[in-house]
Amino acid sequence: MRLDIAGHHDVNLQDYCDWLKSRVKNESYKHEYQKAADFLLEKAFDLDLVYEDQNPGFLVEQGEIEEGITRRFVKDIPLWVKRCGLHET
């Protein structure tokens, strides 16, 4: 499913990561969220692609990110888009 997120793909991915980090206190979780974002940016992924694929295992296997972090990273994208009002019409 495509979300059609407005704005710059790279900026959105980092903003989303920052939002996820703001929702946890644990510094190791924050580090893992940033690690996931850095890996995705390095591989030229954006939030639409990540959500469309629905494959958090990709981040576990290739990015060596903790599984719970990757599942949350994929799952909460539509929530962030809705809260930020970034859905293109």
Short mmCIF file of N, CA and C in Angstrom, two decimals:
data_model
loop_
_atom_site.label_atom_id
_atom_site.label_comp_id
_atom_site.label_asym_id
_atom_site.label_seq_id
_atom_site.Cartn_x
_atom_site.Cartn_y
_atom_site.Cartn_z
N MET A 1 0.84 -1.17 0.00
CA MET A 1 0.00 0.00 0.00
C MET A 1 0.89 1.25 0.00
N ARG A 2 0.65 2.13 -0.92
CA ARG A 2 1.42 3.37 -1.02
C ARG A 2 0.76 4.45 -0.17
N LEU A 3 1.57 5.19 0.56
CA LEU A 3 1.06 6.24 1.43
C LEU A 3 1.08 7.62 0.79
N ASP A 4 1.89 7.81 -0.25
CA ASP A 4 2.01 9.11 -0.92
C ASP A 4 2.30 10.23 0.08
N ILE A 5 3.44 10.16 0.71
CA ILE A 5 3.82 11.12 1.74
C ILE A 5 4.41 12.36 1.08
N ALA A 6 3.86 13.52 1.43
CA ALA A 6 4.34 14.79 0.88
C ALA A 6 5.70 15.14 1.49
N GLY A 7 6.49 15.89 0.74
CA GLY A 7 7.76 16.38 1.26
C GLY A 7 8.95 15.62 0.72
N HIS A 8 10.12 15.98 1.22
CA HIS A 8 11.37 15.37 0.78
C HIS A 8 11.53 14.01 1.46
N HIS A 9 11.80 12.99 0.66
CA HIS A 9 11.87 11.63 1.17
C HIS A 9 12.92 11.46 2.28
N ASP A 10 14.09 12.02 2.08
CA ASP A 10 15.16 11.85 3.07
C ASP A 10 14.85 12.60 4.37
N VAL A 11 14.30 13.78 4.24
CA VAL A 11 13.95 14.57 5.42
C VAL A 11 12.83 13.89 6.20
N ASN A 12 11.83 13.38 5.48
CA ASN A 12 10.72 12.68 6.15
C ASN A 12 11.22 11.49 6.95
N LEU A 13 12.14 10.74 6.38
CA LEU A 13 12.64 9.56 7.07
C LEU A 13 13.33 9.95 8.37
N GLN A 14 14.14 11.00 8.33
CA GLN A 14 14.82 11.44 9.56
C GLN A 14 13.83 12.03 10.55
N ASP A 15 12.85 12.80 10.06
CA ASP A 15 11.84 13.36 10.96
C ASP A 15 11.04 12.26 11.64
N TYR A 16 10.72 11.22 10.88
CA TYR A 16 10.00 10.07 11.44
C TYR A 16 10.85 9.39 12.51
N CYS A 17 12.11 9.20 12.22
CA CYS A 17 13.02 8.60 13.20
C CYS A 17 13.08 9.45 14.47
N ASP A 18 13.16 10.75 14.32
CA ASP A 18 13.19 11.65 15.48
C ASP A 18 11.91 11.51 16.31
N TRP A 19 10.77 11.37 15.63
CA TRP A 19 9.49 11.19 16.31
C TRP A 19 9.49 9.87 17.09
N LEU A 20 9.96 8.80 16.46
CA LEU A 20 10.04 7.51 17.15
C LEU A 20 10.94 7.62 18.39
N LYS A 21 12.07 8.29 18.24
CA LYS A 21 13.00 8.44 19.37
C LYS A 21 12.37 9.25 20.50
N SER A 22 11.50 10.19 20.15
CA SER A 22 10.85 11.02 21.17
C SER A 22 9.83 10.23 21.99
N ARG A 23 9.48 9.05 21.52
CA ARG A 23 8.46 8.23 22.18
C ARG A 23 9.06 7.16 23.10
N VAL A 24 10.38 7.16 23.24
CA VAL A 24 11.04 6.20 24.13
C VAL A 24 12.04 6.92 25.03
N LYS A 25 12.27 6.36 26.21
CA LYS A 25 13.27 6.92 27.13
C LYS A 25 14.60 6.19 27.01
N ASN A 26 14.55 4.92 26.68
CA ASN A 26 15.73 4.06 26.64
C ASN A 26 16.70 4.52 25.54
N GLU A 27 17.91 4.86 25.94
CA GLU A 27 18.90 5.37 24.97
C GLU A 27 19.30 4.32 23.94
N SER A 28 19.30 3.05 24.32
CA SER A 28 19.66 2.02 23.33
C SER A 28 18.58 1.90 22.27
N TYR A 29 17.30 2.11 22.64
CA TYR A 29 16.23 2.11 21.64
C TYR A 29 16.42 3.29 20.68
N LYS A 30 16.72 4.45 21.24
CA LYS A 30 16.94 5.63 20.41
C LYS A 30 18.08 5.38 19.43
N HIS A 31 19.13 4.76 19.92
CA HIS A 31 20.28 4.43 19.07
C HIS A 31 19.86 3.48 17.94
N GLU A 32 19.05 2.47 18.26
CA GLU A 32 18.60 1.51 17.25
C GLU A 32 17.70 2.17 16.21
N TYR A 33 16.82 3.08 16.64
CA TYR A 33 15.98 3.80 15.68
C TYR A 33 16.86 4.62 14.72
N GLN A 34 17.87 5.30 15.27
CA GLN A 34 18.75 6.09 14.41
C GLN A 34 19.56 5.19 13.49
N LYS A 35 19.99 4.07 14.00
CA LYS A 35 20.73 3.10 13.19
C LYS A 35 19.87 2.62 12.02
N ALA A 36 18.59 2.36 12.28
CA ALA A 36 17.67 1.95 11.21
C ALA A 36 17.52 3.05 10.17
N ALA A 37 17.33 4.28 10.62
CA ALA A 37 17.18 5.40 9.69
C ALA A 37 18.45 5.59 8.87
N ASP A 38 19.59 5.54 9.50
CA ASP A 38 20.86 5.71 8.79
C ASP A 38 21.05 4.63 7.73
N PHE A 39 20.72 3.40 8.09
CA PHE A 39 20.83 2.28 7.15
C PHE A 39 19.90 2.49 5.95
N LEU A 40 18.66 2.87 6.21
CA LEU A 40 17.70 3.08 5.13
C LEU A 40 18.11 4.24 4.23
N LEU A 41 18.59 5.32 4.81
CA LEU A 41 19.05 6.45 4.01
C LEU A 41 20.25 6.06 3.15
N GLU A 42 21.14 5.28 3.72
CA GLU A 42 22.32 4.81 2.98
C GLU A 42 21.92 3.96 1.77
N LYS A 43 20.83 3.20 1.93
CA LYS A 43 20.34 2.33 0.86
C LYS A 43 19.31 3.03 -0.03
N ALA A 44 19.09 4.33 0.18
CA ALA A 44 18.18 5.17 -0.62
C ALA A 44 16.72 4.74 -0.50
N PHE A 45 16.33 4.24 0.67
CA PHE A 45 14.93 3.93 0.93
C PHE A 45 14.23 5.18 1.45
N ASP A 46 12.91 5.23 1.27
CA ASP A 46 12.09 6.26 1.89
C ASP A 46 10.95 5.58 2.63
N LEU A 47 10.14 6.35 3.33
CA LEU A 47 9.09 5.75 4.15
C LEU A 47 8.04 5.02 3.33
N ASP A 48 7.70 5.55 2.15
CA ASP A 48 6.75 4.85 1.27
C ASP A 48 7.25 3.46 0.92
N LEU A 49 8.52 3.36 0.56
CA LEU A 49 9.08 2.05 0.19
C LEU A 49 9.12 1.09 1.37
N VAL A 50 9.51 1.60 2.52
CA VAL A 50 9.58 0.76 3.72
C VAL A 50 8.19 0.23 4.07
N TYR A 51 7.19 1.11 4.04
CA TYR A 51 5.84 0.69 4.40
C TYR A 51 5.24 -0.23 3.34
N GLU A 52 5.50 0.06 2.09
CA GLU A 52 4.99 -0.77 0.99
C GLU A 52 5.52 -2.20 1.09
N ASP A 53 6.79 -2.35 1.43
CA ASP A 53 7.40 -3.68 1.51
C ASP A 53 6.89 -4.48 2.71
N GLN A 54 6.55 -3.82 3.82
CA GLN A 54 6.10 -4.51 5.03
C GLN A 54 7.05 -5.65 5.43
N ASN A 55 8.35 -5.36 5.41
CA ASN A 55 9.34 -6.39 5.68
C ASN A 55 10.36 -5.92 6.72
N PRO A 56 9.97 -5.90 8.01
CA PRO A 56 10.93 -5.48 9.02
C PRO A 56 12.13 -6.42 9.12
N GLY A 57 11.98 -7.65 8.64
CA GLY A 57 13.09 -8.60 8.66
C GLY A 57 14.29 -8.13 7.86
N PHE A 58 14.04 -7.33 6.84
CA PHE A 58 15.11 -6.76 6.01
C PHE A 58 16.07 -5.94 6.88
N LEU A 59 15.51 -5.16 7.79
CA LEU A 59 16.35 -4.34 8.67
C LEU A 59 17.09 -5.19 9.69
N VAL A 60 16.48 -6.28 10.11
CA VAL A 60 17.13 -7.19 11.06
C VAL A 60 18.30 -7.88 10.38
N GLU A 61 18.04 -8.46 9.21
CA GLU A 61 19.04 -9.27 8.52
C GLU A 61 20.17 -8.44 7.92
N GLN A 62 19.83 -7.37 7.23
CA GLN A 62 20.87 -6.60 6.54
C GLN A 62 21.38 -5.41 7.33
N GLY A 63 20.52 -4.82 8.14
CA GLY A 63 20.93 -3.65 8.91
C GLY A 63 21.36 -3.96 10.32
N GLU A 64 21.15 -5.23 10.72
CA GLU A 64 21.50 -5.67 12.07
C GLU A 64 20.85 -4.79 13.15
N ILE A 65 19.55 -4.52 12.93
CA ILE A 65 18.75 -3.72 13.87
C ILE A 65 17.92 -4.69 14.71
N GLU A 66 17.67 -4.36 15.96
CA GLU A 66 16.86 -5.21 16.84
C GLU A 66 15.45 -5.38 16.27
N GLU A 67 14.91 -6.60 16.38
CA GLU A 67 13.63 -6.94 15.75
C GLU A 67 12.47 -6.07 16.22
N GLY A 68 12.36 -5.84 17.51
CA GLY A 68 11.25 -5.02 18.01
C GLY A 68 11.29 -3.61 17.45
N ILE A 69 12.48 -3.06 17.33
CA ILE A 69 12.65 -1.72 16.77
C ILE A 69 12.21 -1.71 15.31
N THR A 70 12.60 -2.73 14.56
CA THR A 70 12.25 -2.76 13.13
C THR A 70 10.75 -2.91 12.93
N ARG A 71 10.12 -3.72 13.76
CA ARG A 71 8.67 -3.89 13.63
C ARG A 71 7.94 -2.59 13.92
N ARG A 72 8.35 -1.88 14.96
CA ARG A 72 7.74 -0.59 15.29
C ARG A 72 8.03 0.43 14.19
N PHE A 73 9.25 0.40 13.66
CA PHE A 73 9.65 1.34 12.61
C PHE A 73 8.70 1.22 11.41
N VAL A 74 8.37 0.01 11.02
CA VAL A 74 7.48 -0.21 9.87
C VAL A 74 6.03 0.08 10.24
N LYS A 75 5.60 -0.40 11.38
CA LYS A 75 4.19 -0.33 11.77
C LYS A 75 3.67 1.08 11.98
N ASP A 76 4.47 1.98 12.54
CA ASP A 76 3.97 3.30 12.93
C ASP A 76 4.04 4.36 11.84
N ILE A 77 4.50 4.02 10.66
CA ILE A 77 4.61 5.01 9.59
C ILE A 77 3.27 5.68 9.30
N PRO A 78 2.16 4.94 9.08
CA PRO A 78 0.89 5.62 8.79
C PRO A 78 0.40 6.51 9.93
N LEU A 79 0.67 6.10 11.17
CA LEU A 79 0.30 6.92 12.32
C LEU A 79 1.02 8.26 12.28
N TRP A 80 2.32 8.23 12.00
CA TRP A 80 3.11 9.46 11.92
C TRP A 80 2.61 10.34 10.78
N VAL A 81 2.34 9.75 9.63
CA VAL A 81 1.85 10.51 8.47
C VAL A 81 0.53 11.20 8.83
N LYS A 82 -0.37 10.48 9.48
CA LYS A 82 -1.66 11.04 9.87
C LYS A 82 -1.48 12.18 10.87
N ARG A 83 -0.66 11.95 11.88
CA ARG A 83 -0.45 12.98 12.91
C ARG A 83 0.22 14.23 12.37
N CYS A 84 1.07 14.06 11.37
CA CYS A 84 1.78 15.21 10.79
C CYS A 84 1.02 15.84 9.63
N GLY A 85 -0.05 15.20 9.18
CA GLY A 85 -0.83 15.73 8.05
C GLY A 85 -0.04 15.75 6.76
N LEU A 86 0.78 14.73 6.52
CA LEU A 86 1.66 14.71 5.35
C LEU A 86 1.14 13.88 4.19
N HIS A 87 -0.11 13.44 4.25
CA HIS A 87 -0.65 12.63 3.15
C HIS A 87 -0.98 13.54 1.97
N GLU A 88 -0.38 13.21 0.81
CA GLU A 88 -0.66 13.99 -0.41
C GLU A 88 -2.06 13.68 -0.90
N THR A 89 -2.72 14.70 -1.42
CA THR A 89 -4.06 14.48 -1.99
C THR A 89 -4.05 14.72 -3.47
#
